[in-house]
Each structure stands twice: as structure tokens, then as C-alpha cells.
mmCIF file of N, CA, C and O in Angstrom:
data_model
loop_
_atom_site.group_PDB
_atom_site.id
_atom_site.type_symbol
_atom_site.label_atom_id
_atom_site.label_comp_id
_atom_site.label_asym_id
_atom_site.label_seq_id
_atom_site.Cartn_x
_atom_site.Cartn_y
_atom_site.Cartn_z
ATOM 1 N N MET A 1 -71.736 27.436 264.235
ATOM 2 C CA MET A 1 -72.104 27.172 265.600
ATOM 3 C C MET A 1 -70.882 26.840 266.454
ATOM 4 O O MET A 1 -70.796 25.782 267.041
ATOM 5 N N PRO A 2 -69.942 27.746 266.514
ATOM 6 C CA PRO A 2 -68.744 27.493 267.293
ATOM 7 C C PRO A 2 -69.022 27.253 268.769
ATOM 8 O O PRO A 2 -68.311 26.514 269.416
ATOM 9 N N ASP A 3 -70.065 27.884 269.331
ATOM 10 C CA ASP A 3 -70.361 27.675 270.739
ATOM 11 C C ASP A 3 -70.700 26.218 271.021
ATOM 12 O O ASP A 3 -70.311 25.672 272.045
ATOM 13 N N ASN A 4 -71.445 25.571 270.104
ATOM 14 C CA ASN A 4 -71.768 24.164 270.280
ATOM 15 C C ASN A 4 -70.516 23.307 270.238
ATOM 16 O O ASN A 4 -70.397 22.342 270.986
ATOM 17 N N ASP A 5 -69.582 23.643 269.347
ATOM 18 C CA ASP A 5 -68.318 22.907 269.284
ATOM 19 C C ASP A 5 -67.545 23.080 270.579
ATOM 20 O O ASP A 5 -67.001 22.125 271.122
ATOM 21 N N HIS A 6 -67.520 24.325 271.087
ATOM 22 C CA HIS A 6 -66.818 24.590 272.345
ATOM 23 C C HIS A 6 -67.465 23.814 273.489
ATOM 24 O O HIS A 6 -66.775 23.206 274.301
ATOM 25 N N ASP A 7 -68.800 23.827 273.552
ATOM 26 C CA ASP A 7 -69.514 23.106 274.600
ATOM 27 C C ASP A 7 -69.245 21.609 274.512
ATOM 28 O O ASP A 7 -69.039 20.946 275.530
ATOM 29 N N HIS A 8 -69.235 21.082 273.287
ATOM 30 C CA HIS A 8 -68.961 19.657 273.092
ATOM 31 C C HIS A 8 -67.553 19.312 273.568
ATOM 32 O O HIS A 8 -67.361 18.320 274.280
ATOM 33 N N ASP A 9 -66.565 20.134 273.190
ATOM 34 C CA ASP A 9 -65.189 19.896 273.622
ATOM 35 C C ASP A 9 -65.077 19.973 275.138
ATOM 36 O O ASP A 9 -64.413 19.149 275.761
ATOM 37 N N HIS A 10 -65.745 20.967 275.729
ATOM 38 C CA HIS A 10 -65.712 21.134 277.182
ATOM 39 C C HIS A 10 -66.325 19.909 277.868
ATOM 40 O O HIS A 10 -65.753 19.373 278.818
ATOM 41 N N ASP A 11 -67.471 19.462 277.375
ATOM 42 C CA ASP A 11 -68.123 18.280 277.944
ATOM 43 C C ASP A 11 -67.244 17.049 277.791
ATOM 44 O O ASP A 11 -67.143 16.234 278.709
ATOM 45 N N GLN A 12 -66.624 16.926 276.626
ATOM 46 C CA GLN A 12 -65.761 15.779 276.384
ATOM 47 C C GLN A 12 -64.548 15.809 277.317
ATOM 48 O O GLN A 12 -64.159 14.772 277.868
ATOM 49 N N ASN A 13 -63.965 16.998 277.500
ATOM 50 C CA ASN A 13 -62.845 17.133 278.440
ATOM 51 C C ASN A 13 -63.271 16.692 279.834
ATOM 52 O O ASN A 13 -62.551 15.951 280.500
ATOM 53 N N GLN A 14 -64.443 17.140 280.265
ATOM 54 C CA GLN A 14 -64.912 16.785 281.603
ATOM 55 C C GLN A 14 -65.128 15.282 281.737
ATOM 56 O O GLN A 14 -64.794 14.701 282.767
ATOM 57 N N MET A 15 -65.678 14.654 280.707
ATOM 58 C CA MET A 15 -65.896 13.203 280.766
ATOM 59 C C MET A 15 -64.565 12.452 280.866
ATOM 60 O O MET A 15 -64.422 11.533 281.662
ATOM 61 N N ILE A 16 -63.601 12.860 280.067
ATOM 62 C CA ILE A 16 -62.299 12.183 280.067
ATOM 63 C C ILE A 16 -61.575 12.431 281.387
ATOM 64 O O ILE A 16 -61.000 11.504 281.977
ATOM 65 N N ILE A 17 -61.613 13.658 281.875
ATOM 66 C CA ILE A 17 -60.982 13.970 283.161
ATOM 67 C C ILE A 17 -61.703 13.214 284.277
ATOM 68 O O ILE A 17 -61.060 12.721 285.216
ATOM 69 N N GLY A 18 -63.018 13.073 284.150
ATOM 70 C CA GLY A 18 -63.777 12.289 285.121
ATOM 71 C C GLY A 18 -63.328 10.839 285.152
ATOM 72 O O GLY A 18 -63.209 10.234 286.221
ATOM 73 N N GLU A 19 -63.055 10.270 283.988
ATOM 74 C CA GLU A 19 -62.543 8.892 283.927
ATOM 75 C C GLU A 19 -61.230 8.782 284.686
ATOM 76 O O GLU A 19 -61.010 7.840 285.452
ATOM 77 N N ALA A 20 -60.351 9.754 284.451
ATOM 78 C CA ALA A 20 -59.058 9.752 285.136
ATOM 79 C C ALA A 20 -59.250 9.904 286.640
ATOM 80 O O ALA A 20 -58.594 9.213 287.433
ATOM 81 N N ALA A 21 -60.168 10.783 287.052
ATOM 82 C CA ALA A 21 -60.424 11.010 288.474
ATOM 83 C C ALA A 21 -60.973 9.754 289.139
ATOM 84 O O ALA A 21 -60.565 9.398 290.252
ATOM 85 N N VAL A 22 -61.886 9.072 288.464
ATOM 86 C CA VAL A 22 -62.455 7.840 289.016
ATOM 87 C C VAL A 22 -61.354 6.791 289.185
ATOM 88 O O VAL A 22 -61.275 6.117 290.221
ATOM 89 N N HIS A 23 -60.497 6.667 288.193
ATOM 90 C CA HIS A 23 -59.411 5.692 288.292
ATOM 91 C C HIS A 23 -58.496 6.012 289.477
ATOM 92 O O HIS A 23 -58.119 5.120 290.245
ATOM 93 N N LEU A 24 -58.158 7.284 289.636
ATOM 94 C CA LEU A 24 -57.327 7.687 290.774
ATOM 95 C C LEU A 24 -58.038 7.394 292.092
ATOM 96 O O LEU A 24 -57.432 6.859 293.033
ATOM 97 N N ALA A 25 -59.322 7.733 292.175
ATOM 98 C CA ALA A 25 -60.083 7.512 293.402
ATOM 99 C C ALA A 25 -60.178 6.027 293.742
ATOM 100 O O ALA A 25 -60.056 5.647 294.908
ATOM 101 N N MET A 26 -60.383 5.205 292.734
ATOM 102 C CA MET A 26 -60.473 3.757 292.974
ATOM 103 C C MET A 26 -59.159 3.183 293.472
ATOM 104 O O MET A 26 -59.145 2.139 294.119
ATOM 105 N N ASN A 27 -58.069 3.876 293.170
ATOM 106 C CA ASN A 27 -56.757 3.444 293.644
ATOM 107 C C ASN A 27 -56.319 4.228 294.884
ATOM 108 O O ASN A 27 -55.145 4.203 295.250
ATOM 109 N N ASN A 28 -57.283 4.927 295.513
ATOM 110 C CA ASN A 28 -57.018 5.718 296.718
ATOM 111 C C ASN A 28 -55.886 6.713 296.538
ATOM 112 O O ASN A 28 -55.126 6.977 297.468
ATOM 113 N N ALA A 29 -55.766 7.261 295.335
ATOM 114 C CA ALA A 29 -54.729 8.253 295.052
ATOM 115 C C ALA A 29 -55.316 9.651 295.204
ATOM 116 O O ALA A 29 -56.519 9.853 295.051
ATOM 117 N N ASP A 30 -54.463 10.601 295.532
ATOM 118 C CA ASP A 30 -54.896 11.992 295.605
ATOM 119 C C ASP A 30 -55.324 12.459 294.225
ATOM 120 O O ASP A 30 -54.693 12.117 293.219
ATOM 121 N N ILE A 31 -56.376 13.251 294.182
ATOM 122 C CA ILE A 31 -56.852 13.800 292.912
ATOM 123 C C ILE A 31 -56.459 15.268 292.886
ATOM 124 O O ILE A 31 -57.070 16.099 293.558
ATOM 125 N N THR A 32 -55.397 15.540 292.152
ATOM 126 C CA THR A 32 -54.886 16.896 291.995
ATOM 127 C C THR A 32 -54.717 17.160 290.508
ATOM 128 O O THR A 32 -54.810 16.227 289.693
ATOM 129 N N VAL A 33 -54.459 18.399 290.163
ATOM 130 C CA VAL A 33 -54.221 18.712 288.755
ATOM 131 C C VAL A 33 -53.051 17.875 288.238
ATOM 132 O O VAL A 33 -53.129 17.263 287.172
ATOM 133 N N GLY A 34 -51.980 17.821 289.009
ATOM 134 C CA GLY A 34 -50.807 17.050 288.587
ATOM 135 C C GLY A 34 -51.089 15.567 288.426
ATOM 136 O O GLY A 34 -50.671 14.951 287.442
ATOM 137 N N SER A 35 -51.811 14.982 289.389
ATOM 138 C CA SER A 35 -52.094 13.543 289.292
ATOM 139 C C SER A 35 -53.043 13.245 288.135
ATOM 140 O O SER A 35 -52.930 12.210 287.478
ATOM 141 N N LEU A 36 -53.972 14.166 287.882
ATOM 142 C CA LEU A 36 -54.873 13.982 286.743
ATOM 143 C C LEU A 36 -54.109 14.055 285.427
ATOM 144 O O LEU A 36 -54.347 13.243 284.524
ATOM 145 N N ILE A 37 -53.179 14.984 285.323
ATOM 146 C CA ILE A 37 -52.368 15.099 284.100
ATOM 147 C C ILE A 37 -51.536 13.839 283.892
ATOM 148 O O ILE A 37 -51.461 13.304 282.781
ATOM 149 N N ARG A 38 -50.949 13.314 284.964
ATOM 150 C CA ARG A 38 -50.169 12.072 284.848
ATOM 151 C C ARG A 38 -51.060 10.903 284.441
ATOM 152 O O ARG A 38 -50.688 10.087 283.594
ATOM 153 N N GLU A 39 -52.258 10.826 285.030
ATOM 154 C CA GLU A 39 -53.193 9.746 284.690
ATOM 155 C C GLU A 39 -53.627 9.852 283.233
ATOM 156 O O GLU A 39 -53.714 8.842 282.525
ATOM 157 N N LEU A 40 -53.890 11.068 282.771
ATOM 158 C CA LEU A 40 -54.261 11.261 281.367
ATOM 159 C C LEU A 40 -53.122 10.860 280.440
ATOM 160 O O LEU A 40 -53.360 10.282 279.372
ATOM 161 N N ALA A 41 -51.893 11.141 280.839
ATOM 162 C CA ALA A 41 -50.737 10.738 280.024
ATOM 163 C C ALA A 41 -50.673 9.212 279.923
ATOM 164 O O ALA A 41 -50.410 8.666 278.840
ATOM 165 N N GLU A 42 -50.939 8.532 281.030
ATOM 166 C CA GLU A 42 -50.947 7.067 281.012
ATOM 167 C C GLU A 42 -52.090 6.536 280.146
ATOM 168 O O GLU A 42 -51.925 5.560 279.414
ATOM 169 N N MET A 43 -53.259 7.194 280.249
ATOM 170 C CA MET A 43 -54.402 6.783 279.428
ATOM 171 C C MET A 43 -54.073 6.939 277.948
ATOM 172 O O MET A 43 -54.373 6.060 277.136
ATOM 173 N N ALA A 44 -53.442 8.071 277.588
ATOM 174 C CA ALA A 44 -53.099 8.317 276.181
ATOM 175 C C ALA A 44 -52.083 7.296 275.689
ATOM 176 O O ALA A 44 -52.184 6.815 274.555
ATOM 177 N N ALA A 45 -51.122 6.948 276.534
ATOM 178 C CA ALA A 45 -50.095 5.983 276.143
ATOM 179 C C ALA A 45 -50.690 4.596 275.896
ATOM 180 O O ALA A 45 -50.229 3.862 275.023
ATOM 181 N N ALA A 46 -51.727 4.262 276.652
ATOM 182 C CA ALA A 46 -52.346 2.934 276.519
ATOM 183 C C ALA A 46 -53.437 2.898 275.447
ATOM 184 O O ALA A 46 -53.856 1.821 275.027
ATOM 185 N N GLU A 47 -53.885 4.063 275.000
ATOM 186 C CA GLU A 47 -55.006 4.141 274.049
ATOM 187 C C GLU A 47 -54.571 3.757 272.640
ATOM 188 O O GLU A 47 -53.548 4.220 272.148
ATOM 189 N N GLU A 48 -55.342 2.902 271.999
ATOM 190 C CA GLU A 48 -55.035 2.476 270.634
ATOM 191 C C GLU A 48 -55.815 3.262 269.584
ATOM 192 O O GLU A 48 -55.431 3.290 268.427
ATOM 193 N N ASN A 49 -56.909 3.912 269.999
ATOM 194 C CA ASN A 49 -57.744 4.675 269.072
ATOM 195 C C ASN A 49 -57.150 6.083 268.921
ATOM 196 O O ASN A 49 -57.140 6.855 269.884
ATOM 197 N N PRO A 50 -56.663 6.430 267.720
ATOM 198 C CA PRO A 50 -56.036 7.740 267.522
ATOM 199 C C PRO A 50 -56.959 8.922 267.828
ATOM 200 O O PRO A 50 -56.518 9.925 268.386
ATOM 201 N N ALA A 51 -58.245 8.800 267.506
ATOM 202 C CA ALA A 51 -59.185 9.896 267.768
ATOM 203 C C ALA A 51 -59.356 10.115 269.270
ATOM 204 O O ALA A 51 -59.376 11.247 269.748
ATOM 205 N N ARG A 52 -59.447 9.038 270.012
ATOM 206 C CA ARG A 52 -59.568 9.160 271.478
ATOM 207 C C ARG A 52 -58.277 9.696 272.077
ATOM 208 O O ARG A 52 -58.307 10.466 273.031
ATOM 209 N N CYS A 53 -57.163 9.316 271.517
ATOM 210 C CA CYS A 53 -55.867 9.822 271.985
ATOM 211 C C CYS A 53 -55.820 11.350 271.840
ATOM 212 O O CYS A 53 -55.350 12.053 272.735
ATOM 213 N N VAL A 54 -56.330 11.859 270.732
ATOM 214 C CA VAL A 54 -56.397 13.308 270.510
ATOM 215 C C VAL A 54 -57.300 13.943 271.573
ATOM 216 O O VAL A 54 -56.974 15.003 272.117
ATOM 217 N N GLN A 55 -58.417 13.298 271.884
ATOM 218 C CA GLN A 55 -59.329 13.822 272.900
ATOM 219 C C GLN A 55 -58.664 13.856 274.275
ATOM 220 O O GLN A 55 -58.814 14.827 275.024
ATOM 221 N N ILE A 56 -57.943 12.809 274.607
ATOM 222 C CA ILE A 56 -57.253 12.746 275.901
ATOM 223 C C ILE A 56 -56.196 13.843 275.981
ATOM 224 O O ILE A 56 -56.075 14.529 276.999
ATOM 225 N N ARG A 57 -55.458 14.032 274.899
ATOM 226 C CA ARG A 57 -54.442 15.096 274.888
ATOM 227 C C ARG A 57 -55.095 16.472 275.022
ATOM 228 O O ARG A 57 -54.545 17.361 275.677
ATOM 229 N N GLY A 58 -56.265 16.650 274.424
ATOM 230 C CA GLY A 58 -56.989 17.914 274.564
ATOM 231 C C GLY A 58 -57.394 18.168 276.008
ATOM 232 O O GLY A 58 -57.283 19.298 276.511
ATOM 233 N N ALA A 59 -57.861 17.135 276.681
ATOM 234 C CA ALA A 59 -58.239 17.261 278.092
ATOM 235 C C ALA A 59 -57.011 17.578 278.942
ATOM 236 O O ALA A 59 -57.069 18.402 279.860
ATOM 237 N N LYS A 60 -55.908 16.947 278.613
ATOM 238 C CA LYS A 60 -54.664 17.196 279.348
ATOM 239 C C LYS A 60 -54.198 18.634 279.136
ATOM 240 O O LYS A 60 -53.806 19.317 280.091
ATOM 241 N N ARG A 61 -54.306 19.118 277.933
ATOM 242 C CA ARG A 61 -53.931 20.505 277.620
ATOM 243 C C ARG A 61 -54.818 21.482 278.395
ATOM 244 O O ARG A 61 -54.346 22.469 278.946
ATOM 245 N N TRP A 62 -56.124 21.190 278.456
ATOM 246 C CA TRP A 62 -57.057 22.033 279.193
ATOM 247 C C TRP A 62 -56.667 22.095 280.676
ATOM 248 O O TRP A 62 -56.646 23.161 281.282
ATOM 249 N N LEU A 63 -56.342 20.937 281.245
ATOM 250 C CA LEU A 63 -55.957 20.890 282.659
ATOM 251 C C LEU A 63 -54.669 21.654 282.928
ATOM 252 O O LEU A 63 -54.527 22.263 283.987
ATOM 253 N N ARG A 64 -53.750 21.609 281.988
ATOM 254 C CA ARG A 64 -52.478 22.316 282.181
ATOM 255 C C ARG A 64 -52.687 23.806 282.414
ATOM 256 O O ARG A 64 -51.873 24.448 283.064
ATOM 257 N N GLY A 65 -53.760 24.359 281.896
ATOM 258 C CA GLY A 65 -54.072 25.756 282.135
ATOM 259 C C GLY A 65 -54.282 26.053 283.613
ATOM 260 O O GLY A 65 -54.083 27.179 284.062
ATOM 261 N N PHE A 66 -54.664 25.043 284.385
ATOM 262 C CA PHE A 66 -54.880 25.227 285.813
ATOM 263 C C PHE A 66 -53.583 25.125 286.608
ATOM 264 O O PHE A 66 -53.521 25.598 287.735
ATOM 265 N N GLU A 67 -52.562 24.523 286.026
ATOM 266 C CA GLU A 67 -51.260 24.465 286.699
ATOM 267 C C GLU A 67 -50.672 25.865 286.809
ATOM 268 O O GLU A 67 -50.091 26.217 287.813
ATOM 269 N N SER A 68 -50.812 26.653 285.736
ATOM 270 C CA SER A 68 -50.186 27.969 285.700
ATOM 271 C C SER A 68 -51.050 29.046 286.342
ATOM 272 O O SER A 68 -50.585 30.144 286.566
ATOM 273 N N SER A 69 -52.325 28.766 286.629
ATOM 274 C CA SER A 69 -53.170 29.763 287.291
ATOM 275 C C SER A 69 -53.825 29.146 288.521
ATOM 276 O O SER A 69 -54.981 28.763 288.472
ATOM 277 N N PRO A 70 -53.080 29.044 289.612
ATOM 278 C CA PRO A 70 -53.594 28.359 290.799
ATOM 279 C C PRO A 70 -54.830 29.006 291.414
ATOM 280 O O PRO A 70 -55.567 28.361 292.122
ATOM 281 N N GLY A 71 -55.093 30.274 291.136
ATOM 282 C CA GLY A 71 -56.265 30.927 291.704
ATOM 283 C C GLY A 71 -57.544 30.630 290.955
ATOM 284 O O GLY A 71 -58.625 30.958 291.416
ATOM 285 N N ASN A 72 -57.469 29.971 289.795
ATOM 286 C CA ASN A 72 -58.636 29.732 288.957
ATOM 287 C C ASN A 72 -58.988 28.251 288.970
ATOM 288 O O ASN A 72 -58.785 27.555 288.008
ATOM 289 N N ARG A 73 -59.554 27.777 290.057
ATOM 290 C CA ARG A 73 -59.841 26.357 290.199
ATOM 291 C C ARG A 73 -61.340 26.053 290.228
ATOM 292 O O ARG A 73 -61.730 24.930 290.478
ATOM 293 N N ASP A 74 -62.173 27.051 289.978
ATOM 294 C CA ASP A 74 -63.614 26.828 290.046
ATOM 295 C C ASP A 74 -64.084 25.700 289.155
ATOM 296 O O ASP A 74 -64.922 24.900 289.544
ATOM 297 N N GLU A 75 -63.546 25.615 287.941
ATOM 298 C CA GLU A 75 -64.004 24.585 287.016
ATOM 299 C C GLU A 75 -63.554 23.195 287.433
ATOM 300 O O GLU A 75 -64.087 22.209 286.970
ATOM 301 N N LEU A 76 -62.576 23.099 288.325
ATOM 302 C CA LEU A 76 -62.130 21.788 288.780
ATOM 303 C C LEU A 76 -62.934 21.293 289.972
ATOM 304 O O LEU A 76 -62.852 20.134 290.322
ATOM 305 N N ARG A 77 -63.725 22.155 290.574
ATOM 306 C CA ARG A 77 -64.464 21.750 291.768
ATOM 307 C C ARG A 77 -65.402 20.582 291.509
ATOM 308 O O ARG A 77 -65.638 19.770 292.391
ATOM 309 N N TRP A 78 -65.942 20.488 290.300
ATOM 310 C CA TRP A 78 -66.870 19.399 289.986
ATOM 311 C C TRP A 78 -66.193 18.045 290.124
ATOM 312 O O TRP A 78 -66.836 17.059 290.435
ATOM 313 N N ILE A 79 -64.885 17.992 289.909
ATOM 314 C CA ILE A 79 -64.173 16.705 289.964
ATOM 315 C C ILE A 79 -64.226 16.136 291.368
ATOM 316 O O ILE A 79 -64.532 14.973 291.574
ATOM 317 N N THR A 80 -63.909 16.977 292.353
ATOM 318 C CA THR A 80 -63.874 16.471 293.718
ATOM 319 C C THR A 80 -65.232 16.504 294.381
ATOM 320 O O THR A 80 -65.524 15.695 295.235
ATOM 321 N N ALA A 81 -66.102 17.436 294.005
ATOM 322 C CA ALA A 81 -67.400 17.573 294.640
ATOM 323 C C ALA A 81 -68.429 16.596 294.073
ATOM 324 O O ALA A 81 -69.374 16.227 294.770
ATOM 325 N N ALA A 82 -68.274 16.184 292.837
ATOM 326 C CA ALA A 82 -69.286 15.360 292.168
ATOM 327 C C ALA A 82 -69.525 14.047 292.892
ATOM 328 O O ALA A 82 -70.652 13.576 292.968
ATOM 329 N N GLY A 83 -68.490 13.455 293.443
ATOM 330 C CA GLY A 83 -68.655 12.156 294.088
ATOM 331 C C GLY A 83 -69.044 12.220 295.549
ATOM 332 O O GLY A 83 -69.461 11.237 296.125
ATOM 333 N N ARG A 84 -68.936 13.374 296.167
ATOM 334 C CA ARG A 84 -69.242 13.501 297.585
ATOM 335 C C ARG A 84 -70.737 13.516 297.820
ATOM 336 O O ARG A 84 -71.460 14.285 297.231
ATOM 337 N N GLY A 85 -71.179 12.658 298.686
ATOM 338 C CA GLY A 85 -72.585 12.638 299.065
ATOM 339 C C GLY A 85 -73.513 12.151 297.967
ATOM 340 O O GLY A 85 -74.713 12.275 298.067
ATOM 341 N N SER A 86 -72.952 11.604 296.918
ATOM 342 C CA SER A 86 -73.773 11.146 295.804
ATOM 343 C C SER A 86 -74.290 9.743 296.081
ATOM 344 O O SER A 86 -73.568 8.893 296.573
ATOM 345 N N ALA A 87 -75.523 9.516 295.743
ATOM 346 C CA ALA A 87 -76.120 8.192 295.923
ATOM 347 C C ALA A 87 -76.075 7.383 294.647
ATOM 348 O O ALA A 87 -76.694 6.350 294.532
ATOM 349 N N HIS A 88 -75.349 7.862 293.636
ATOM 350 C CA HIS A 88 -75.331 7.189 292.341
ATOM 351 C C HIS A 88 -74.549 5.925 292.397
ATOM 352 O O HIS A 88 -73.517 5.734 292.704
#
């Protein structure tokens, strides 16, 4: 069931990137691919759980794919759009 593994990794990446985005937003920082990668690097440096550190690095690696392909940002739209107009 490789598709389930891929979906799980994708969901996990989104959750971790979401954590980084929330932290940036709470600090009134711009949320860009670069700032998210820097925030993830800081999260990984502070993380004591090796398994979570691997997950954070995976999310950072996934985001790096968007640095080299600036025209492919559809999957990042959820980061900035998710919080707009939300009553949560």
C-alpha cells in the first residue's frame, strides 16, 4: 500500500509545515518558502525526538522542491489560504 504511505507522509509534511507557518504568523513574520524552510531548520535544531527530527527534515526537503520550481506553488496555497476567513 505505497499510496497510503505517500498520503501519510504528505499529510505529515503538511501538519509540520502548518506548525511552522503558525509560528511565523504568530510572530508577524512573512510566510514564504524560504521563511518556512528556516523555521523548520530551527524546529529540527530544537527537537529532541529523533523520529520527529526526521519528519521535520522530510517536510523541509519537500518544501525545497518549491524553491527550484517557482511556477508550481499550488500545493502551498493551503498554507496561506487556510487561515484566511476561518472561524476556527
